[in-house]
Amino acid sequence: MPEASSLVRPEVLALAPYNSGLTIGEVLDRYAPARIAKLGSNESPLGPAPAVSELAALTTDLMRLYPDPQGRALCHAIGARFSISDEQVILGNGSEDLISVICRAILRPGDRVITPYPSFPLHEDYATVMGAIVQRVPVGPGFAMDVDGICAALQKPARLLIFSNPMNPVGTALPVAELERLIAAAPRDVLIVIDEAYAEYMSAPGSITAIDLLRKVDRPWVVLRTFSKAYGLAGLRLGFGLVDSLEFAQILSRVRTPFNANAVAQAAALAALADDSHLAQVVGLARTECHRIDVFLREQGFQTAPSAANFIFFDCQRPAVDFAEELLRRGVIVKPWKQAGFERFVRVTAGSRNDSDQFMAAVAEIGAATS
Ligand SMILES: *Cc1c(COP(=O)(O)O)cnc(C)c1O
C-alpha cells in the first residue's frame, strides 16, 4: 500500500512497534525447550484467585449480553476498597486503554508531556500520537527517579506528568517525601497521572500509594491500577482509574468506548478483588523470588536496580537482545530493553520458584560477560 505513508499522520509513522516479546507457542516452535519460564511480561505465576475460575459456569450469559457500560458493581467494590466515591472510578480495557483515553482527552499538538526515562513505552506513545512533545527525565544514581529533574522540567508549561510507581522497567519506588515533593511541584494546570500497576507489591517500610496523598489536594489527578499484575488477570484486560473529581471522570468516560470493560472481565475482577489472602500469597511469592534473583545476579557480578515490584532490571553487560536469545534457547523468556542507552538491560519477572531456578541455571550457563 504505497499510499499509507502519505495517508497516515507523521506522529503515527514515527512510532516503534510495541516490544511485546515472544509467546510460549513461538518459543516452542523455535527452540522446543523442555520447559518454558515466561518471565518477560510481569504476569503472576499463581494466576487469579480460585473464585475467578469457578465463575466459568456463568460465562454464557456474561458473553451473550452487553456489559454494564458503567461497570457499577465493580466500581462500587473499587470505591469501597479505596474509600473513594464510585463515580470517581473509571474502567478500561486494561489500564493501557485508560492511558490512551487520558491522552485523547487532554493533549493538543505541541503540548509538553513529562515522564521519567527509561519509560513505560505506552506513556510516551499515546502522547506522541496526539502530537505532544515528550520530555524524558533520565533516572539518577541507583536508578531512582530524578525528582529534582522532574521539578525543573515542570518549571516550563506542560500538560501532563505521567510516571509509574513502582517504576517500570526499573522497579524502584519513590519515598513518600519525594512523591509529596513532586505533587507539590506540579502546577494545577498539569494533569498528574500516576500509574500504580505494581502498587500491590510495594512492601518496603514507608512505601505508600499516591492515592492517600492526592486525595488531600485540590487539583486534577488520575491514579491507574490494573488487574493484570498481582490479580493475575492479564489476559482478560481490565484496568481502572481513580480520578480527582466526578466532573473529570465523566469527561474521561465520554472519550472511552462505551463497552471498553467486558462483562467477563468485570465479573472476574469483582471475584478477584474479594480474595485478600490470595493477593497476599502472590505478593509474598513475588518478594521472595525477587530477592533470590537479585542476590543471585549480584553474586554473578551483574548490576541490578532495587525493586519494589515483581521484576528485576539489570545490566547484562552485553547487547540485551543477544543475552535474551541465549535465554530463549534455554526456555526462558525475558524482556531485553530496547530504548536508547538501555540496550544492555534486561527485565526479568519474578515467577514461580521453578521459573527462578530455570532462569538462574540458564544465566549461570551463559556466564557473565567479559566485555
Ligand atoms: C503492566 C503495566 C500496565 C498494565 O497494563 P494493562 O493494560 O492493565 O494490562 C500498566 N502500566 C505499567 C507501567 C505496566 O507495567
Short mmCIF file of C-alpha atoms and ligand atoms in Angstrom, two decimals:
data_model
loop_
_atom_site.label_atom_id
_atom_site.label_comp_id
_atom_site.label_asym_id
_atom_site.label_seq_id
_atom_site.Cartn_x
_atom_site.Cartn_y
_atom_site.Cartn_z
CA MET A 1 0.00 0.00 0.00
CA PRO A 2 2.21 2.84 -1.27
CA GLU A 3 -0.31 5.48 -0.18
CA ALA A 4 -0.06 4.55 3.50
CA SER A 5 2.86 6.81 4.25
CA SER A 6 1.10 9.86 2.87
CA LEU A 7 -2.26 8.88 4.37
CA VAL A 8 -1.05 8.27 7.91
CA ARG A 9 -0.22 11.06 10.36
CA PRO A 10 3.55 11.53 10.78
CA GLU A 11 3.24 11.03 14.55
CA VAL A 12 1.90 7.51 13.92
CA LEU A 13 4.55 6.63 11.33
CA ALA A 14 7.23 7.57 13.86
CA LEU A 15 6.07 5.04 16.47
CA ALA A 16 8.19 1.99 17.25
CA PRO A 17 6.25 -1.30 17.40
CA TYR A 18 5.32 -2.40 20.93
CA ASN A 19 8.08 -4.62 22.34
CA SER A 20 5.75 -7.39 23.49
CA GLY A 21 8.19 -10.29 23.21
CA LEU A 22 7.53 -13.87 22.21
CA THR A 23 4.60 -16.08 23.13
CA ILE A 24 5.09 -19.55 24.58
CA GLY A 25 4.00 -21.02 21.22
CA GLU A 26 6.62 -19.05 19.30
CA VAL A 27 9.39 -20.18 21.66
CA LEU A 28 8.25 -23.81 21.39
CA ASP A 29 8.30 -23.56 17.59
CA ARG A 30 11.74 -22.03 17.55
CA TYR A 31 13.69 -23.96 20.20
CA ALA A 32 11.39 -26.71 21.58
CA PRO A 33 12.75 -26.40 25.15
CA ALA A 34 11.65 -29.00 27.73
CA ARG A 35 10.15 -26.30 29.97
CA ILE A 36 9.34 -22.64 29.44
CA ALA A 37 9.70 -19.95 32.10
CA LYS A 38 7.72 -16.96 30.79
CA LEU A 39 9.35 -14.05 32.61
CA GLY A 40 9.03 -11.25 30.07
CA SER A 41 5.70 -9.63 30.88
CA ASN A 42 5.39 -9.46 34.69
CA GLU A 43 2.46 -11.88 34.82
CA SER A 44 1.59 -13.63 38.08
CA PRO A 45 2.74 -17.27 38.36
CA LEU A 46 -0.22 -18.03 40.64
CA GLY A 47 -2.93 -16.65 38.35
CA PRO A 48 -6.18 -15.26 39.71
CA ALA A 49 -7.98 -16.12 42.96
CA PRO A 50 -9.69 -19.55 42.89
CA ALA A 51 -13.14 -17.93 42.91
CA VAL A 52 -12.42 -16.49 39.47
CA SER A 53 -12.04 -19.90 37.84
CA GLU A 54 -15.31 -21.00 39.42
CA LEU A 55 -17.03 -18.22 37.50
CA ALA A 56 -16.56 -20.16 34.27
CA ALA A 57 -20.05 -21.67 34.63
CA LEU A 58 -21.60 -18.22 34.47
CA THR A 59 -19.93 -17.02 31.36
CA THR A 60 -22.53 -17.91 28.74
CA ASP A 61 -24.82 -15.05 29.71
CA LEU A 62 -21.87 -12.86 30.52
CA MET A 63 -20.69 -13.41 26.96
CA ARG A 64 -24.09 -13.10 25.29
CA LEU A 65 -25.14 -9.78 26.79
CA TYR A 66 -23.53 -6.38 26.57
CA PRO A 67 -21.66 -5.44 29.73
CA ASP A 68 -22.79 -2.72 32.10
CA PRO A 69 -21.10 0.26 30.40
CA GLN A 70 -20.54 1.94 33.76
CA GLY A 71 -19.40 -1.26 35.47
CA ARG A 72 -21.41 -0.21 38.50
CA ALA A 73 -20.89 -3.29 40.68
CA LEU A 74 -17.15 -3.29 40.13
CA CYS A 75 -16.78 0.49 40.54
CA HIS A 76 -18.67 0.18 43.79
CA ALA A 77 -16.32 -2.50 45.09
CA ILE A 78 -13.28 -0.50 43.98
CA GLY A 79 -14.68 2.68 45.52
CA ALA A 80 -15.18 0.86 48.83
CA ARG A 81 -11.66 -0.58 48.70
CA PHE A 82 -10.04 2.82 48.20
CA SER A 83 -12.52 4.92 50.21
CA ILE A 84 -13.44 6.97 47.17
CA SER A 85 -16.79 7.70 45.52
CA ASP A 86 -17.88 5.06 42.96
CA GLU A 87 -18.29 7.91 40.50
CA GLN A 88 -14.60 8.75 40.65
CA VAL A 89 -13.71 5.28 39.31
CA ILE A 90 -13.38 4.60 35.58
CA LEU A 91 -12.79 1.22 33.97
CA GLY A 92 -10.63 0.41 30.97
CA ASN A 93 -9.77 -2.44 28.65
CA GLY A 94 -6.57 -2.78 30.65
CA SER A 95 -5.03 0.33 32.17
CA GLU A 96 -3.25 0.93 28.87
CA ASP A 97 -6.68 1.78 27.43
CA LEU A 98 -7.04 4.48 30.08
CA ILE A 99 -3.61 5.94 29.27
CA SER A 100 -4.87 6.35 25.72
CA VAL A 101 -8.21 7.80 26.90
CA ILE A 102 -6.41 10.39 29.04
CA CYS A 103 -4.10 11.41 26.20
CA ARG A 104 -7.01 11.70 23.77
CA ALA A 105 -8.97 13.80 26.25
CA ILE A 106 -6.34 16.38 27.14
CA LEU A 107 -3.41 16.56 24.72
CA ARG A 108 -3.18 19.11 21.93
CA PRO A 109 -0.42 19.14 19.29
CA GLY A 110 2.75 20.65 20.74
CA ASP A 111 1.79 20.07 24.40
CA ARG A 112 4.64 19.02 26.68
CA VAL A 113 4.46 15.69 28.47
CA ILE A 114 6.99 14.93 31.19
CA THR A 115 7.95 11.36 32.03
CA PRO A 116 10.95 9.60 33.59
CA TYR A 117 13.35 7.58 31.45
CA PRO A 118 13.71 4.66 30.80
CA SER A 119 9.97 4.85 30.48
CA PHE A 120 6.95 2.63 30.09
CA PRO A 121 6.71 2.98 26.27
CA LEU A 122 2.93 3.43 26.24
CA HIS A 123 3.26 6.52 28.46
CA GLU A 124 5.15 8.06 25.55
CA ASP A 125 3.41 6.52 22.55
CA TYR A 126 -0.16 7.71 23.12
CA ALA A 127 1.15 11.20 23.83
CA THR A 128 3.22 11.11 20.66
CA VAL A 129 0.22 10.03 18.59
CA MET A 130 -1.64 13.12 19.81
CA GLY A 131 1.20 15.32 18.57
CA ALA A 132 2.52 16.09 22.05
CA ILE A 133 6.23 16.54 22.76
CA VAL A 134 7.57 14.06 25.31
CA GLN A 135 10.32 15.27 27.61
CA ARG A 136 12.21 12.38 29.17
CA VAL A 137 13.91 12.86 32.53
CA PRO A 138 16.57 10.14 32.93
CA VAL A 139 16.79 8.23 36.23
CA GLY A 140 19.56 9.26 38.62
CA PRO A 141 22.09 7.25 40.64
CA GLY A 142 20.75 3.94 41.93
CA PHE A 143 18.05 4.06 39.24
CA ALA A 144 15.92 6.37 41.38
CA MET A 145 13.53 8.72 39.64
CA ASP A 146 15.21 12.14 39.32
CA VAL A 147 12.71 14.21 41.28
CA ASP A 148 14.82 17.39 41.03
CA GLY A 149 15.00 16.90 37.27
CA ILE A 150 11.24 16.47 37.01
CA CYS A 151 10.62 19.52 39.22
CA ALA A 152 12.92 21.52 36.92
CA ALA A 153 11.05 20.26 33.85
CA LEU A 154 7.79 21.39 35.48
CA GLN A 155 9.03 24.97 35.52
CA LYS A 156 8.09 25.30 31.85
CA PRO A 157 4.47 24.95 30.69
CA ALA A 158 3.36 21.30 30.43
CA ARG A 159 0.04 19.48 30.13
CA LEU A 160 0.82 16.09 31.63
CA LEU A 161 3.19 14.50 34.14
CA ILE A 162 2.96 10.72 33.86
CA PHE A 163 5.01 8.02 35.56
CA SER A 164 4.68 4.59 37.08
CA ASN A 165 5.39 3.97 40.76
CA PRO A 166 6.90 1.43 41.31
CA MET A 167 8.54 2.37 38.07
CA ASN A 168 8.50 0.07 35.07
CA PRO A 169 11.06 -1.01 33.80
CA VAL A 170 13.46 -0.20 36.65
CA GLY A 171 11.33 -1.30 39.62
CA THR A 172 12.25 1.49 42.03
CA ALA A 173 9.57 3.17 44.17
CA LEU A 174 9.53 6.78 45.32
CA PRO A 175 9.79 7.52 49.05
CA VAL A 176 6.71 9.36 50.37
CA ALA A 177 8.52 12.65 50.84
CA GLU A 178 9.68 12.59 47.21
CA LEU A 179 6.20 11.77 45.99
CA GLU A 180 4.86 14.69 48.03
CA ARG A 181 7.51 16.98 46.59
CA LEU A 182 6.58 16.01 43.03
CA ILE A 183 2.88 16.56 43.62
CA ALA A 184 3.56 19.96 45.16
CA ALA A 185 5.82 20.96 42.25
CA ALA A 186 3.24 20.31 39.54
CA PRO A 187 1.20 23.44 38.70
CA ARG A 188 -2.56 22.92 38.80
CA ASP A 189 -2.85 23.11 35.02
CA VAL A 190 -0.67 19.99 34.68
CA LEU A 191 -2.52 16.68 34.96
CA ILE A 192 -0.70 14.24 37.26
CA VAL A 193 -1.12 10.60 36.22
CA ILE A 194 0.50 8.03 38.48
CA ASP A 195 0.41 4.51 37.08
CA GLU A 196 0.37 2.13 40.05
CA ALA A 197 0.30 -1.13 38.06
CA TYR A 198 2.65 -2.68 40.66
CA ALA A 199 1.44 -0.97 43.84
CA GLU A 200 0.21 -4.22 45.41
CA TYR A 201 3.81 -5.47 45.52
CA MET A 202 5.19 -2.49 47.44
CA SER A 203 6.18 -3.72 50.84
CA ALA A 204 9.14 -1.59 51.87
CA PRO A 205 8.56 0.36 55.08
CA GLY A 206 7.42 3.86 54.21
CA SER A 207 6.13 2.98 50.77
CA ILE A 208 2.73 4.44 50.15
CA THR A 209 0.17 4.68 47.38
CA ALA A 210 -0.22 8.11 45.85
CA ILE A 211 -3.98 7.90 46.38
CA ASP A 212 -3.56 8.81 50.05
CA LEU A 213 -1.60 11.92 49.13
CA LEU A 214 -3.60 13.04 46.12
CA ARG A 215 -6.99 12.81 47.78
CA LYS A 216 -5.88 15.65 50.07
CA VAL A 217 -5.03 18.09 47.27
CA ASP A 218 -7.45 20.07 45.15
CA ARG A 219 -6.05 19.58 41.68
CA PRO A 220 -6.55 17.27 38.67
CA TRP A 221 -5.07 13.78 39.04
CA VAL A 222 -5.60 10.18 37.99
CA VAL A 223 -4.15 7.06 39.63
CA LEU A 224 -4.16 3.99 37.40
CA ARG A 225 -4.41 0.43 38.67
CA THR A 226 -4.78 -2.91 36.92
CA PHE A 227 -5.98 -6.47 37.40
CA SER A 228 -3.21 -7.65 35.04
CA LYS A 229 -0.38 -7.98 37.53
CA ALA A 230 -0.89 -9.05 41.15
CA TYR A 231 -4.51 -10.06 40.48
CA GLY A 232 -3.35 -12.45 37.75
CA LEU A 233 -5.85 -11.45 35.03
CA ALA A 234 -3.63 -10.04 32.26
CA GLY A 235 -5.46 -11.97 29.55
CA LEU A 236 -8.91 -10.66 30.47
CA ARG A 237 -7.92 -6.97 30.17
CA LEU A 238 -9.22 -4.87 33.00
CA GLY A 239 -7.72 -1.73 34.45
CA PHE A 240 -9.18 1.16 36.40
CA GLY A 241 -8.51 4.75 37.18
CA LEU A 242 -9.25 6.74 40.32
CA VAL A 243 -9.97 10.33 39.34
CA ASP A 244 -9.81 13.54 41.40
CA SER A 245 -13.38 14.57 40.66
CA LEU A 246 -16.71 13.39 39.34
CA GLU A 247 -16.52 16.02 36.59
CA PHE A 248 -13.20 14.84 35.22
CA ALA A 249 -14.25 11.17 35.49
CA GLN A 250 -17.32 11.95 33.38
CA ILE A 251 -15.23 13.70 30.76
CA LEU A 252 -12.86 10.74 30.52
CA SER A 253 -15.89 8.46 30.24
CA ARG A 254 -17.07 10.37 27.17
CA VAL A 255 -13.76 9.70 25.44
CA ARG A 256 -13.59 5.95 26.09
CA THR A 257 -15.60 3.46 24.02
CA PRO A 258 -18.87 2.67 25.86
CA PHE A 259 -18.22 -1.06 26.43
CA ASN A 260 -14.45 -0.95 26.96
CA ALA A 261 -14.61 -3.16 30.08
CA ASN A 262 -16.01 -6.53 29.02
CA ALA A 263 -18.55 -8.41 31.11
CA VAL A 264 -16.41 -11.48 31.85
CA ALA A 265 -13.54 -9.29 32.98
CA GLN A 266 -15.82 -7.22 35.23
CA ALA A 267 -17.18 -10.35 36.91
CA ALA A 268 -13.71 -11.85 37.28
CA ALA A 269 -12.29 -8.64 38.71
CA LEU A 270 -15.07 -8.47 41.28
CA ALA A 271 -14.26 -12.00 42.45
CA ALA A 272 -10.51 -11.32 42.41
CA LEU A 273 -10.86 -8.16 44.49
CA ALA A 274 -12.62 -10.08 47.24
CA ASP A 275 -9.76 -12.51 47.90
CA ASP A 276 -7.14 -10.75 50.00
CA SER A 277 -5.43 -13.92 51.13
CA HIS A 278 -4.69 -14.95 47.55
CA LEU A 279 -3.28 -11.48 46.92
CA ALA A 280 -1.06 -11.78 49.98
CA GLN A 281 0.23 -15.13 48.71
CA VAL A 282 1.01 -13.65 45.28
CA VAL A 283 2.85 -10.71 46.82
CA GLY A 284 4.75 -12.92 49.28
CA LEU A 285 5.97 -15.20 46.49
CA ALA A 286 7.00 -12.24 44.33
CA ARG A 287 9.02 -10.68 47.16
CA THR A 288 10.78 -13.99 47.88
CA GLU A 289 11.62 -14.74 44.27
CA CYS A 290 12.63 -11.15 43.50
CA HIS A 291 15.07 -11.29 46.39
CA ARG A 292 16.51 -14.65 45.27
CA ILE A 293 17.01 -13.44 41.70
CA ASP A 294 18.52 -10.15 42.84
CA VAL A 295 21.02 -11.82 45.20
CA PHE A 296 21.99 -14.35 42.52
CA LEU A 297 22.51 -11.73 39.82
CA ARG A 298 24.65 -9.58 42.08
CA GLU A 299 26.75 -12.61 43.08
CA GLN A 300 27.30 -13.22 39.37
CA GLY A 301 28.59 -9.66 39.03
CA PHE A 302 25.58 -8.04 37.39
CA GLN A 303 24.34 -4.62 38.46
CA THR A 304 20.66 -4.72 39.47
CA ALA A 305 18.16 -1.97 40.28
CA PRO A 306 16.45 -2.23 43.70
CA SER A 307 12.92 -3.48 43.02
CA ALA A 308 9.67 -2.75 44.85
CA ALA A 309 7.72 -4.66 42.19
CA ASN A 310 7.64 -8.22 40.79
CA PHE A 311 10.60 -7.91 38.44
CA ILE A 312 14.31 -7.10 38.36
CA PHE A 313 16.01 -4.76 35.88
CA PHE A 314 19.69 -5.46 35.40
CA ASP A 315 22.69 -4.67 33.24
CA CYS A 316 23.54 -7.90 31.40
CA GLN A 317 26.86 -6.42 30.21
CA ARG A 318 26.30 -7.16 26.54
CA PRO A 319 23.58 -6.42 23.96
CA ALA A 320 20.40 -7.43 25.78
CA VAL A 321 18.88 -8.88 22.62
CA ASP A 322 21.76 -11.40 22.38
CA PHE A 323 21.53 -12.30 26.06
CA ALA A 324 17.75 -12.78 25.76
CA GLU A 325 18.24 -15.03 22.75
CA GLU A 326 20.62 -17.24 24.75
CA LEU A 327 18.00 -17.47 27.48
CA LEU A 328 15.30 -18.34 24.92
CA ARG A 329 17.36 -21.33 23.77
CA ARG A 330 17.08 -22.49 27.36
CA GLY A 331 13.33 -21.92 27.50
CA VAL A 332 13.44 -18.64 29.44
CA ILE A 333 11.54 -15.63 28.12
CA VAL A 334 12.70 -12.24 29.47
CA LYS A 335 12.38 -8.70 28.14
CA PRO A 336 15.51 -7.19 26.56
CA TRP A 337 15.12 -3.40 26.89
CA LYS A 338 15.35 -1.55 23.57
CA GLN A 339 15.24 2.14 24.49
CA ALA A 340 18.37 4.17 23.67
CA GLY A 341 21.02 3.99 26.38
CA PHE A 342 19.49 0.90 27.98
CA GLU A 343 20.13 -1.70 25.27
CA ARG A 344 22.26 -3.70 27.71
CA PHE A 345 19.44 -4.01 30.22
CA VAL A 346 17.08 -6.91 30.74
CA ARG A 347 13.86 -7.04 32.77
CA VAL A 348 13.05 -10.41 34.30
CA THR A 349 9.80 -11.21 36.10
CA ALA A 350 9.76 -12.99 39.46
CA GLY A 351 7.70 -16.08 38.59
CA SER A 352 7.39 -19.39 40.40
CA ARG A 353 10.28 -20.92 42.32
CA ASN A 354 10.86 -23.33 39.41
CA ASP A 355 10.87 -20.42 36.97
CA SER A 356 13.56 -18.64 39.01
CA ASP A 357 15.63 -21.84 39.22
CA GLN A 358 15.42 -22.26 35.45
CA PHE A 359 16.37 -18.61 34.89
CA MET A 360 19.33 -18.78 37.28
CA ALA A 361 20.61 -22.07 35.84
CA ALA A 362 20.42 -20.58 32.34
CA VAL A 363 22.25 -17.40 33.36
CA ALA A 364 24.95 -19.43 35.12
CA GLU A 365 25.40 -21.47 31.95
CA ILE A 366 25.62 -18.43 29.68
CA GLY A 367 28.10 -16.85 32.09
CA ALA A 368 28.94 -13.31 32.96
CA ALA A 369 30.20 -11.14 30.13
CA THR A 370 33.85 -10.22 29.89
CA SER A 371 33.29 -7.14 27.74
C1 LIG B 1 1.81 -3.93 33.03
C2 LIG B 1 1.63 -2.46 33.14
C3 LIG B 1 0.39 -1.89 32.97
C4 LIG B 1 -0.81 -2.77 32.84
O1 LIG B 1 -1.39 -2.68 31.64
P1 LIG B 1 -2.81 -3.35 31.44
O2 LIG B 1 -3.25 -2.68 30.21
O3 LIG B 1 -3.65 -3.03 32.63
O4 LIG B 1 -2.57 -4.82 31.28
C5 LIG B 1 0.25 -0.52 33.05
N1 LIG B 1 1.31 0.25 33.33
C6 LIG B 1 2.51 -0.26 33.55
C7 LIG B 1 3.62 0.65 33.92
C8 LIG B 1 2.72 -1.64 33.44
O5 LIG B 1 3.93 -2.14 33.62
#
